[in-house]
mmCIF file of C-alpha atoms in Angstrom:
data_model
loop_
_atom_site.group_PDB
_atom_site.id
_atom_site.type_symbol
_atom_site.label_atom_id
_atom_site.label_comp_id
_atom_site.label_asym_id
_atom_site.label_seq_id
_atom_site.Cartn_x
_atom_site.Cartn_y
_atom_site.Cartn_z
ATOM 1 C CA MET A 1032 4.922 -28.798 6.864
ATOM 2 C CA ALA A 1033 7.025 -30.181 4.005
ATOM 3 C CA SER A 1034 7.741 -27.991 0.991
ATOM 4 C CA ASP A 1035 6.678 -30.678 -1.476
ATOM 5 C CA GLN A 1036 3.241 -30.808 0.162
ATOM 6 C CA LEU A 1037 2.838 -27.068 -0.339
ATOM 7 C CA VAL A 1038 4.025 -27.288 -3.955
ATOM 8 C CA ASP A 1039 1.517 -30.073 -4.706
ATOM 9 C CA PHE A 1040 -1.287 -28.120 -3.045
ATOM 10 C CA VAL A 1041 -0.575 -24.909 -4.966
ATOM 11 C CA ARG A 1042 -0.325 -26.781 -8.261
ATOM 12 C CA GLU A 1043 -3.672 -28.408 -7.537
ATOM 13 C CA LEU A 1044 -5.199 -25.000 -6.793
ATOM 14 C CA TYR A 1045 -3.973 -23.493 -10.047
ATOM 15 C CA GLN A 1046 -4.286 -26.733 -12.022
ATOM 16 C CA THR A 1047 -0.957 -26.381 -13.789
ATOM 17 C CA ASN A 1048 2.528 -27.850 -13.841
ATOM 18 C CA GLU A 1049 3.931 -24.648 -15.327
ATOM 19 C CA PHE A 1050 5.654 -21.871 -13.347
ATOM 20 C CA ILE A 1051 3.262 -20.247 -10.874
ATOM 21 C CA PRO A 1052 3.982 -16.543 -10.202
ATOM 22 C CA LEU A 1053 3.300 -14.729 -6.956
ATOM 23 C CA HIS A 1054 0.600 -12.435 -8.328
ATOM 24 C CA ALA A 1055 -0.078 -12.064 -12.035
ATOM 25 C CA PRO A 1056 -2.453 -9.529 -13.615
ATOM 26 C CA THR A 1057 -5.734 -10.936 -14.908
ATOM 27 C CA PHE A 1058 -7.448 -9.558 -18.011
ATOM 28 C CA ASN A 1059 -10.768 -11.167 -18.893
ATOM 29 C CA GLY A 1060 -13.083 -8.181 -19.347
ATOM 30 C CA ASN A 1061 -13.168 -5.027 -21.448
ATOM 31 C CA GLU A 1062 -9.485 -4.171 -21.179
ATOM 32 C CA LYS A 1063 -8.638 -4.607 -24.866
ATOM 33 C CA ALA A 1064 -11.769 -2.791 -26.021
ATOM 34 C CA TYR A 1065 -11.205 0.252 -23.802
ATOM 35 C CA VAL A 1066 -7.496 0.539 -24.576
ATOM 36 C CA ALA A 1067 -8.239 0.230 -28.311
ATOM 37 C CA ASP A 1068 -10.816 2.994 -27.907
ATOM 38 C CA THR A 1069 -8.172 5.345 -26.519
ATOM 39 C CA ILE A 1070 -5.923 4.595 -29.491
ATOM 40 C CA ASP A 1071 -8.766 5.204 -31.952
ATOM 41 C CA SER A 1072 -9.568 8.499 -30.227
ATOM 42 C CA THR A 1073 -5.859 9.562 -30.265
ATOM 43 C CA PHE A 1074 -6.273 10.706 -26.634
ATOM 44 C CA VAL A 1075 -3.670 8.351 -25.236
ATOM 45 C CA SER A 1076 -1.862 10.706 -22.861
ATOM 46 C CA SER A 1077 -3.082 12.619 -19.804
ATOM 47 C CA VAL A 1078 -6.244 14.036 -21.405
ATOM 48 C CA GLY A 1079 -9.143 11.703 -22.059
ATOM 49 C CA LYS A 1080 -12.481 10.457 -20.770
ATOM 50 C CA TYR A 1081 -11.100 7.343 -19.094
ATOM 51 C CA VAL A 1082 -9.009 9.314 -16.594
ATOM 52 C CA THR A 1083 -12.136 11.046 -15.291
ATOM 53 C CA GLN A 1084 -14.153 7.831 -15.335
ATOM 54 C CA PHE A 1085 -11.467 5.925 -13.455
ATOM 55 C CA GLU A 1086 -11.215 8.609 -10.785
ATOM 56 C CA GLU A 1087 -14.992 8.634 -10.361
ATOM 57 C CA ARG A 1088 -15.255 4.850 -10.144
ATOM 58 C CA VAL A 1089 -12.501 4.552 -7.530
ATOM 59 C CA ALA A 1090 -14.001 7.399 -5.497
ATOM 60 C CA TYR A 1091 -17.424 5.740 -5.573
ATOM 61 C CA PHE A 1092 -16.076 2.299 -4.691
ATOM 62 C CA THR A 1093 -13.998 3.533 -1.745
ATOM 63 C CA GLY A 1094 -16.503 6.107 -0.514
ATOM 64 C CA SER A 1095 -13.918 8.853 -0.898
ATOM 65 C CA PRO A 1096 -15.183 12.371 -1.732
ATOM 66 C CA ARG A 1097 -12.521 12.730 -4.425
ATOM 67 C CA ALA A 1098 -9.908 10.556 -6.097
ATOM 68 C CA VAL A 1099 -7.060 11.885 -8.240
ATOM 69 C CA ALA A 1100 -5.196 9.562 -10.597
ATOM 70 C CA THR A 1101 -1.389 9.574 -10.722
ATOM 71 C CA VAL A 1102 1.305 7.833 -12.728
ATOM 72 C CA ASN A 1103 2.151 5.401 -9.900
ATOM 73 C CA GLY A 1104 1.623 4.723 -6.203
ATOM 74 C CA THR A 1105 4.819 6.463 -5.104
ATOM 75 C CA ALA A 1106 3.666 9.633 -6.865
ATOM 76 C CA ALA A 1107 0.311 9.340 -5.096
ATOM 77 C CA LEU A 1108 1.981 9.018 -1.685
ATOM 78 C CA HIS A 1109 4.396 11.866 -2.465
ATOM 79 C CA THR A 1110 1.397 14.039 -3.327
ATOM 80 C CA ALA A 1111 -0.465 13.018 -0.162
ATOM 81 C CA LEU A 1112 2.540 13.934 1.999
ATOM 82 C CA HIS A 1113 2.884 17.255 0.174
ATOM 83 C CA ILE A 1114 -0.758 18.107 0.855
ATOM 84 C CA ALA A 1115 -0.349 17.056 4.492
ATOM 85 C CA GLY A 1116 2.291 19.767 4.843
ATOM 86 C CA VAL A 1117 5.400 17.622 5.183
ATOM 87 C CA THR A 1118 8.468 19.736 4.441
ATOM 88 C CA ARG A 1119 12.239 19.412 4.319
ATOM 89 C CA GLY A 1120 13.767 18.334 7.627
ATOM 90 C CA ASP A 1121 10.534 16.973 9.107
ATOM 91 C CA LEU A 1122 10.185 13.513 10.615
ATOM 92 C CA VAL A 1123 7.535 11.125 9.322
ATOM 93 C CA ILE A 1124 6.579 8.128 11.433
ATOM 94 C CA THR A 1125 6.190 4.899 9.506
ATOM 95 C CA GLN A 1126 6.931 1.209 9.826
ATOM 96 C CA ALA A 1127 10.265 -0.439 9.044
ATOM 97 C CA LEU A 1128 8.276 -3.438 7.797
ATOM 98 C CA THR A 1129 7.134 -1.975 4.481
ATOM 99 C CA PHE A 1130 8.001 -1.773 0.802
ATOM 100 C CA VAL A 1131 10.725 0.765 0.067
ATOM 101 C CA ALA A 1132 8.328 3.046 -1.852
ATOM 102 C CA THR A 1133 6.830 4.208 1.447
ATOM 103 C CA CYS A 1134 10.183 5.569 2.601
ATOM 104 C CA ASN A 1135 11.177 6.795 -0.857
ATOM 105 C CA ALA A 1136 8.145 9.093 -0.858
ATOM 106 C CA VAL A 1137 9.214 10.484 2.524
ATOM 107 C CA TYR A 1138 12.755 10.996 1.180
ATOM 108 C CA HIS A 1139 11.460 12.816 -1.893
ATOM 109 C CA MET A 1140 9.839 15.341 0.456
ATOM 110 C CA GLY A 1141 13.231 16.057 2.000
ATOM 111 C CA ALA A 1142 11.932 14.510 5.222
ATOM 112 C CA GLU A 1143 13.240 11.559 7.241
ATOM 113 C CA PRO A 1144 11.459 8.369 8.300
ATOM 114 C CA LEU A 1145 11.103 7.510 11.987
ATOM 115 C CA PHE A 1146 10.575 3.766 12.308
ATOM 116 C CA ILE A 1147 8.059 2.340 14.775
ATOM 117 C CA ASP A 1148 7.251 -1.329 15.332
ATOM 118 C CA VAL A 1149 4.268 -3.123 13.809
ATOM 119 C CA SER A 1150 1.328 -4.782 15.487
ATOM 120 C CA PRO A 1151 1.108 -8.596 15.546
ATOM 121 C CA VAL A 1152 -2.622 -8.159 14.902
ATOM 122 C CA SER A 1153 -2.345 -6.259 11.607
ATOM 123 C CA LEU A 1154 1.354 -6.438 10.571
ATOM 124 C CA GLY A 1155 1.034 -2.651 10.228
ATOM 125 C CA LEU A 1156 2.040 0.353 12.320
ATOM 126 C CA CYS A 1157 1.340 -0.328 16.001
ATOM 127 C CA PRO A 1158 -0.542 2.494 17.782
ATOM 128 C CA LYS A 1159 0.697 1.399 21.220
ATOM 129 C CA ALA A 1160 4.338 1.364 20.091
ATOM 130 C CA MET A 1161 3.860 4.745 18.412
ATOM 131 C CA ASP A 1162 2.323 6.376 21.485
ATOM 132 C CA ARG A 1163 4.963 4.847 23.748
ATOM 133 C CA TYR A 1164 7.787 6.204 21.585
ATOM 134 C CA LEU A 1165 6.228 9.672 21.469
ATOM 135 C CA GLN A 1166 5.793 9.759 25.231
ATOM 136 C CA GLU A 1167 9.480 8.947 25.642
ATOM 137 C CA HIS A 1168 10.920 11.139 22.873
ATOM 138 C CA ALA A 1169 8.459 13.893 21.894
ATOM 139 C CA GLU A 1170 6.708 16.955 23.257
ATOM 140 C CA LEU A 1171 3.953 19.264 22.044
ATOM 141 C CA THR A 1172 4.952 22.884 21.465
ATOM 142 C CA GLU A 1173 3.634 25.855 19.500
ATOM 143 C CA ARG A 1174 5.503 24.395 16.516
ATOM 144 C CA GLY A 1175 3.659 21.103 16.838
ATOM 145 C CA CYS A 1176 5.005 17.699 17.836
ATOM 146 C CA ILE A 1177 8.759 18.036 18.342
ATOM 147 C CA HIS A 1178 11.362 15.306 18.797
ATOM 148 C CA ARG A 1179 13.154 16.179 22.020
ATOM 149 C CA GLU A 1180 16.622 15.041 20.952
ATOM 150 C CA THR A 1181 16.753 16.318 17.355
ATOM 151 C CA LYS A 1182 14.263 19.236 17.647
ATOM 152 C CA GLN A 1183 12.692 18.148 14.354
ATOM 153 C CA THR A 1184 8.958 18.420 13.783
ATOM 154 C CA ILE A 1185 7.154 15.072 13.647
ATOM 155 C CA LYS A 1186 4.714 16.094 10.952
ATOM 156 C CA ALA A 1187 2.946 12.936 9.781
ATOM 157 C CA ALA A 1188 2.414 9.232 10.357
ATOM 158 C CA VAL A 1189 2.186 6.797 7.441
ATOM 159 C CA PRO A 1190 0.772 3.379 8.341
ATOM 160 C CA MET A 1191 0.865 0.822 5.545
ATOM 161 C CA HIS A 1192 -1.918 -1.764 5.272
ATOM 162 C CA THR A 1193 0.395 -4.753 4.880
ATOM 163 C CA PHE A 1194 -0.776 -7.274 2.268
ATOM 164 C CA GLY A 1195 -4.206 -5.612 2.419
ATOM 165 C CA HIS A 1196 -4.815 -6.158 6.145
ATOM 166 C CA PRO A 1197 -6.086 -2.889 7.668
ATOM 167 C CA VAL A 1198 -4.151 -1.396 10.567
ATOM 168 C CA GLU A 1199 -5.818 -0.478 13.883
ATOM 169 C CA LEU A 1200 -7.170 2.794 12.554
ATOM 170 C CA ASP A 1201 -9.287 4.020 15.481
ATOM 171 C CA GLU A 1202 -6.303 3.764 17.787
ATOM 172 C CA LEU A 1203 -3.898 5.336 15.273
ATOM 173 C CA VAL A 1204 -6.282 8.214 14.603
ATOM 174 C CA ALA A 1205 -6.480 8.822 18.368
ATOM 175 C CA VAL A 1206 -2.685 8.852 18.757
ATOM 176 C CA CYS A 1207 -2.300 11.215 15.789
ATOM 177 C CA GLU A 1208 -4.916 13.591 17.188
ATOM 178 C CA LYS A 1209 -3.320 13.476 20.652
ATOM 179 C CA TRP A 1210 0.090 14.446 19.239
ATOM 180 C CA HIS A 1211 -1.133 16.770 16.456
ATOM 181 C CA ILE A 1212 0.311 14.556 13.725
ATOM 182 C CA ALA A 1213 -1.239 14.233 10.253
ATOM 183 C CA LEU A 1214 -2.393 10.739 9.257
ATOM 184 C CA VAL A 1215 -1.518 9.709 5.697
ATOM 185 C CA GLU A 1216 -2.459 6.119 4.845
ATOM 186 C CA ASP A 1217 -0.300 4.083 2.507
ATOM 187 C CA ALA A 1218 -3.201 2.070 1.121
ATOM 188 C CA ALA A 1219 -1.219 0.859 -1.905
ATOM 189 C CA GLU A 1220 -2.036 -2.776 -1.140
ATOM 190 C CA SER A 1221 -5.538 -2.431 0.291
ATOM 191 C CA LEU A 1222 -8.045 -1.584 -2.446
ATOM 192 C CA GLY A 1223 -11.122 -3.556 -1.379
ATOM 193 C CA SER A 1224 -10.142 -3.734 2.307
ATOM 194 C CA TYR A 1225 -12.382 -2.325 5.039
ATOM 195 C CA TYR A 1226 -11.882 -1.258 8.632
ATOM 196 C CA LYS A 1227 -15.134 -1.724 10.566
ATOM 197 C CA GLY A 1228 -17.062 -1.365 7.317
ATOM 198 C CA ARG A 1229 -15.225 1.736 6.092
ATOM 199 C CA HIS A 1230 -12.766 1.521 3.208
ATOM 200 C CA THR A 1231 -9.093 1.941 3.990
ATOM 201 C CA GLY A 1232 -7.546 5.169 2.786
ATOM 202 C CA THR A 1233 -10.479 7.310 3.957
ATOM 203 C CA PHE A 1234 -9.353 8.073 7.522
ATOM 204 C CA GLY A 1235 -6.770 10.807 6.953
ATOM 205 C CA GLN A 1236 -6.696 13.979 4.843
ATOM 206 C CA CYS A 1237 -5.195 12.060 1.934
ATOM 207 C CA SER A 1238 -4.001 8.550 1.185
ATOM 208 C CA ALA A 1239 -2.417 6.616 -1.657
ATOM 209 C CA LEU A 1240 -3.459 3.601 -3.734
ATOM 210 C CA SER A 1241 -1.317 1.674 -6.218
ATOM 211 C CA PHE A 1242 -2.279 -0.055 -9.458
ATOM 212 C CA ASN A 1243 1.086 -1.629 -10.251
ATOM 213 C CA GLY A 1244 1.073 -4.808 -12.315
ATOM 214 C CA ASN A 1245 1.046 -7.038 -9.232
ATOM 215 C CA LYS A 1246 -1.792 -5.276 -7.374
ATOM 216 C CA ILE A 1247 -5.355 -6.566 -7.028
ATOM 217 C CA ILE A 1248 -6.280 -4.521 -10.104
ATOM 218 C CA THR A 1249 -3.756 -2.901 -12.396
ATOM 219 C CA THR A 1250 -3.392 -0.024 -14.821
ATOM 220 C CA GLY A 1251 0.076 -1.240 -15.791
ATOM 221 C CA GLY A 1252 1.563 1.592 -13.770
ATOM 222 C CA GLY A 1253 -0.607 3.925 -11.788
ATOM 223 C CA GLY A 1254 -1.753 5.278 -8.463
ATOM 224 C CA MET A 1255 -4.534 7.299 -6.879
ATOM 225 C CA VAL A 1256 -4.750 9.950 -4.188
ATOM 226 C CA LEU A 1257 -7.888 9.592 -2.061
ATOM 227 C CA CYS A 1258 -8.921 12.950 -0.596
ATOM 228 C CA ALA A 1259 -11.120 13.660 2.434
ATOM 229 C CA ASP A 1260 -13.003 16.509 0.750
ATOM 230 C CA GLU A 1261 -13.422 18.215 -2.596
ATOM 231 C CA SER A 1262 -11.081 21.105 -1.786
ATOM 232 C CA LEU A 1263 -8.245 18.695 -1.035
ATOM 233 C CA GLY A 1264 -9.083 16.881 -4.253
ATOM 234 C CA GLN A 1265 -8.826 20.097 -6.234
ATOM 235 C CA ARG A 1266 -5.495 20.787 -4.572
ATOM 236 C CA ALA A 1267 -4.221 17.296 -5.423
ATOM 237 C CA LYS A 1268 -5.361 17.622 -9.032
ATOM 238 C CA HIS A 1269 -3.690 21.018 -9.350
ATOM 239 C CA VAL A 1270 -0.271 20.044 -8.005
ATOM 240 C CA THR A 1271 -0.190 16.732 -9.919
ATOM 241 C CA THR A 1272 -0.868 18.491 -13.230
ATOM 242 C CA THR A 1273 2.156 20.829 -13.039
ATOM 243 C CA ALA A 1274 0.163 23.469 -11.085
ATOM 244 C CA LYS A 1275 -1.062 24.925 -14.383
ATOM 245 C CA VAL A 1276 -3.780 27.555 -14.081
ATOM 246 C CA PRO A 1277 -6.575 26.775 -16.594
ATOM 247 C CA HIS A 1278 -6.562 29.031 -19.664
ATOM 248 C CA PRO A 1279 -7.518 28.477 -23.303
ATOM 249 C CA TYR A 1280 -3.933 28.998 -24.508
ATOM 250 C CA GLU A 1281 -1.664 30.696 -21.950
ATOM 251 C CA PHE A 1282 0.830 28.707 -19.869
ATOM 252 C CA TYR A 1283 0.836 30.003 -16.309
ATOM 253 C CA HIS A 1284 1.854 27.906 -13.317
ATOM 254 C CA ASP A 1285 1.277 29.423 -9.870
ATOM 255 C CA GLU A 1286 3.510 27.154 -7.749
ATOM 256 C CA PRO A 1287 6.001 24.283 -8.094
ATOM 257 C CA GLY A 1288 4.045 21.223 -9.200
ATOM 258 C CA PHE A 1289 4.501 17.621 -10.243
ATOM 259 C CA ASN A 1290 3.925 16.018 -13.618
ATOM 260 C CA TYR A 1291 2.180 12.998 -12.105
ATOM 261 C CA ARG A 1292 -0.729 12.698 -14.564
ATOM 262 C CA MET A 1293 -1.999 9.230 -15.392
ATOM 263 C CA PRO A 1294 -2.226 8.588 -19.159
ATOM 264 C CA ASN A 1295 -5.625 7.847 -20.649
ATOM 265 C CA LEU A 1296 -4.291 4.476 -21.874
ATOM 266 C CA ASN A 1297 -3.627 3.352 -18.307
ATOM 267 C CA ALA A 1298 -6.930 4.729 -17.041
ATOM 268 C CA ALA A 1299 -8.802 2.768 -19.722
ATOM 269 C CA LEU A 1300 -7.244 -0.417 -18.395
ATOM 270 C CA GLY A 1301 -8.250 0.647 -14.883
ATOM 271 C CA CYS A 1302 -11.880 1.248 -15.843
ATOM 272 C CA ALA A 1303 -12.129 -2.280 -17.204
ATOM 273 C CA GLN A 1304 -10.456 -3.707 -14.111
ATOM 274 C CA MET A 1305 -12.858 -1.863 -11.795
ATOM 275 C CA GLU A 1306 -15.728 -3.662 -13.514
ATOM 276 C CA VAL A 1307 -14.412 -7.014 -12.255
ATOM 277 C CA LEU A 1308 -12.961 -5.924 -8.906
ATOM 278 C CA GLU A 1309 -15.793 -7.378 -6.847
ATOM 279 C CA SER A 1310 -15.339 -10.786 -8.471
ATOM 280 C CA TYR A 1311 -11.582 -10.629 -7.861
ATOM 281 C CA LEU A 1312 -12.189 -9.874 -4.181
ATOM 282 C CA ALA A 1313 -14.520 -12.863 -3.872
ATOM 283 C CA LYS A 1314 -12.032 -15.165 -5.613
ATOM 284 C CA LYS A 1315 -9.153 -13.964 -3.449
ATOM 285 C CA ARG A 1316 -11.172 -14.507 -0.270
ATOM 286 C CA HIS A 1317 -11.972 -18.042 -1.424
ATOM 287 C CA LEU A 1318 -8.290 -18.666 -2.165
ATOM 288 C CA ALA A 1319 -7.337 -17.441 1.304
ATOM 289 C CA GLN A 1320 -9.869 -19.783 2.875
ATOM 290 C CA GLN A 1321 -8.351 -22.717 1.017
ATOM 291 C CA TYR A 1322 -4.865 -21.803 2.236
ATOM 292 C CA GLN A 1323 -6.155 -21.382 5.777
ATOM 293 C CA ALA A 1324 -7.713 -24.844 5.731
ATOM 294 C CA PHE A 1325 -4.537 -26.381 4.282
ATOM 295 C CA PHE A 1326 -2.341 -25.018 7.086
ATOM 296 C CA ALA A 1327 -4.904 -25.544 9.866
ATOM 297 C CA ASN A 1328 -3.234 -28.553 11.521
ATOM 298 C CA SER A 1329 0.396 -27.713 10.791
ATOM 299 C CA ASP A 1330 3.179 -25.867 12.568
ATOM 300 C CA VAL A 1331 2.736 -22.997 10.088
ATOM 301 C CA ARG A 1332 0.455 -20.054 10.896
ATOM 302 C CA PHE A 1333 -1.612 -18.610 8.055
ATOM 303 C CA ILE A 1334 -2.086 -14.824 8.348
ATOM 304 C CA THR A 1335 -5.790 -14.010 8.567
ATOM 305 C CA GLU A 1336 -7.576 -10.663 8.557
ATOM 306 C CA PRO A 1337 -7.956 -8.906 11.931
ATOM 307 C CA ALA A 1338 -11.309 -9.415 13.673
ATOM 308 C CA TYR A 1339 -12.276 -5.769 13.072
ATOM 309 C CA ALA A 1340 -11.543 -5.865 9.339
ATOM 310 C CA SER A 1341 -12.395 -7.294 5.957
ATOM 311 C CA SER A 1342 -9.174 -7.759 4.003
ATOM 312 C CA ASN A 1343 -8.699 -8.041 0.263
ATOM 313 C CA TYR A 1344 -6.038 -10.727 0.938
ATOM 314 C CA TRP A 1345 -3.840 -9.146 -1.710
ATOM 315 C CA LEU A 1346 -0.913 -11.408 -0.843
ATOM 316 C CA ASN A 1347 -1.442 -14.513 1.230
ATOM 317 C CA ALA A 1348 1.207 -15.042 3.875
ATOM 318 C CA ILE A 1349 2.344 -17.613 6.413
ATOM 319 C CA LEU A 1350 4.602 -17.515 9.469
ATOM 320 C CA CYS A 1351 7.003 -20.442 9.718
ATOM 321 C CA PRO A 1352 8.012 -21.846 13.125
ATOM 322 C CA ASP A 1353 11.635 -20.712 12.669
ATOM 323 C CA GLN A 1354 13.915 -18.986 10.179
ATOM 324 C CA GLU A 1355 15.547 -22.227 9.053
ATOM 325 C CA THR A 1356 12.166 -23.634 8.028
ATOM 326 C CA ARG A 1357 11.391 -20.392 6.212
ATOM 327 C CA ASN A 1358 14.659 -20.472 4.280
ATOM 328 C CA THR A 1359 14.252 -24.123 3.301
ATOM 329 C CA MET A 1360 10.680 -23.612 2.138
ATOM 330 C CA LEU A 1361 11.615 -20.525 0.104
ATOM 331 C CA SER A 1362 14.423 -22.395 -1.634
ATOM 332 C CA GLU A 1363 12.535 -25.606 -2.341
ATOM 333 C CA THR A 1364 9.278 -24.031 -3.557
ATOM 334 C CA ASN A 1365 11.049 -21.637 -5.917
ATOM 335 C CA ASN A 1366 13.250 -24.458 -7.245
ATOM 336 C CA ALA A 1367 10.040 -26.370 -7.934
ATOM 337 C CA GLY A 1368 8.595 -23.527 -10.010
ATOM 338 C CA VAL A 1369 6.183 -22.184 -7.395
ATOM 339 C CA MET A 1370 7.057 -18.593 -6.613
ATOM 340 C CA THR A 1371 7.177 -17.680 -2.939
ATOM 341 C CA ARG A 1372 9.067 -14.800 -1.390
ATOM 342 C CA PRO A 1373 10.172 -13.446 1.971
ATOM 343 C CA ILE A 1374 8.838 -10.152 3.256
ATOM 344 C CA TRP A 1375 10.849 -7.024 2.447
ATOM 345 C CA GLN A 1376 14.094 -6.421 4.298
ATOM 346 C CA LEU A 1377 13.408 -3.988 7.118
ATOM 347 C CA MET A 1378 13.967 -0.411 6.003
ATOM 348 C CA HIS A 1379 16.602 0.407 8.621
ATOM 349 C CA ARG A 1380 18.781 -2.380 7.177
ATOM 350 C CA LEU A 1381 18.997 -0.546 3.834
ATOM 351 C CA PRO A 1382 21.990 1.777 3.374
ATOM 352 C CA MET A 1383 19.987 4.956 2.753
ATOM 353 C CA PHE A 1384 17.884 4.571 5.900
ATOM 354 C CA LYS A 1385 20.317 2.900 8.299
ATOM 355 C CA HIS A 1386 20.804 6.101 10.295
ATOM 356 C CA ALA A 1387 17.083 6.828 10.662
ATOM 357 C CA LEU A 1388 15.599 7.211 14.134
ATOM 358 C CA ARG A 1389 13.722 4.161 15.341
ATOM 359 C CA GLY A 1390 12.033 2.610 18.308
ATOM 360 C CA ASP A 1391 12.171 -1.013 19.392
ATOM 361 C CA LEU A 1392 11.464 -3.213 16.343
ATOM 362 C CA THR A 1393 11.197 -6.629 17.977
ATOM 363 C CA GLN A 1394 7.913 -7.562 16.307
ATOM 364 C CA SER A 1395 9.083 -6.395 12.888
ATOM 365 C CA GLU A 1396 12.295 -8.405 13.161
ATOM 366 C CA SER A 1397 10.394 -11.533 14.162
ATOM 367 C CA ILE A 1398 8.001 -11.251 11.223
ATOM 368 C CA GLU A 1399 10.897 -10.600 8.844
ATOM 369 C CA ALA A 1400 12.567 -13.830 9.976
ATOM 370 C CA HIS A 1401 9.478 -16.050 9.710
ATOM 371 C CA LEU A 1402 7.167 -14.823 6.940
ATOM 372 C CA ILE A 1403 6.617 -16.205 3.447
ATOM 373 C CA ASN A 1404 4.243 -14.892 0.762
ATOM 374 C CA LEU A 1405 2.338 -17.450 -1.300
ATOM 375 C CA PRO A 1406 0.937 -17.347 -4.861
ATOM 376 C CA SER A 1407 -2.140 -15.124 -4.704
ATOM 377 C CA THR A 1408 -3.416 -14.599 -8.246
ATOM 378 C CA PRO A 1409 -7.239 -14.897 -8.264
ATOM 379 C CA ILE A 1410 -8.171 -18.343 -9.517
ATOM 380 C CA SER A 1411 -10.503 -18.431 -12.511
ATOM 381 C CA GLY A 1412 -13.804 -20.192 -12.311
#
């Protein structure tokens, strides 16, 4: 597959000779009207009707009993880990093949990541690799799941639904239950993705969504905690609003909390975006099908959704036959004004996580060396 062929194909898809970004926000609904309404009302900060409406709409769409809006996805994941009981010194299993925010949230808890390999099926945390590592390095005690060598508690597992492709959730849930580990989904990239008909982010106690500017819908900056029941939702709302006890005028806070409240301005944008989410999902699926057909008879493998899942195809991705081909294609497409990018550097290669415990990461390293993301903005029309 020659780079110029890919450039011509992408330009034909987007019908432009201008620069083509990886994933741009799209505003063609009520965004301006709703944001203007917040300005007219003067309720532009964390109090306002759009925050409640946005939470309700996301909860309804995902089938979650409660959704709590936050200022960004990292704040949502931090909150989810807090509610799951992660504390200073704990270990949290996650994948090295992820965006740094996953590990930053673990760090903010005073915990440490434990890196496990990903599955070639989902590009997310591999349940077989996780169970194998635990059998070799962990034991169940009265304190919970304990790492034999370090004596640290392995408190939680955080799979990330890479590019919107759901991980093997049944198997991961089973491994977590077997080892008494809390499941916290990093669903930042997977709004609109389903595992066997059930929305991602609804399998653990809490999970996190992101509405960053490059996500499938955006609030500019924003996140959401999905909660398995109303009591967890009340807990999430309490700790993300500075743990303030309601009172007409007194300021009383009953525990350390976070100021993670989403402003009404951002929530207004989110409400408008939720109105067009279904159409975005359809357009992104159509775009993925066009990419899949384009690469069908080449030496490049297009990443498709797992057989058990329906993916939102947030970012389309390909696997090149070798790293040299990947590097050449990245250079030539970007020089031609078509933005492509490699996957994130593996987390254990970063200075702050280089000493983290880890299992064998063969699959992660292979994907890192071969993968390219393609322009994935929903195409109008």
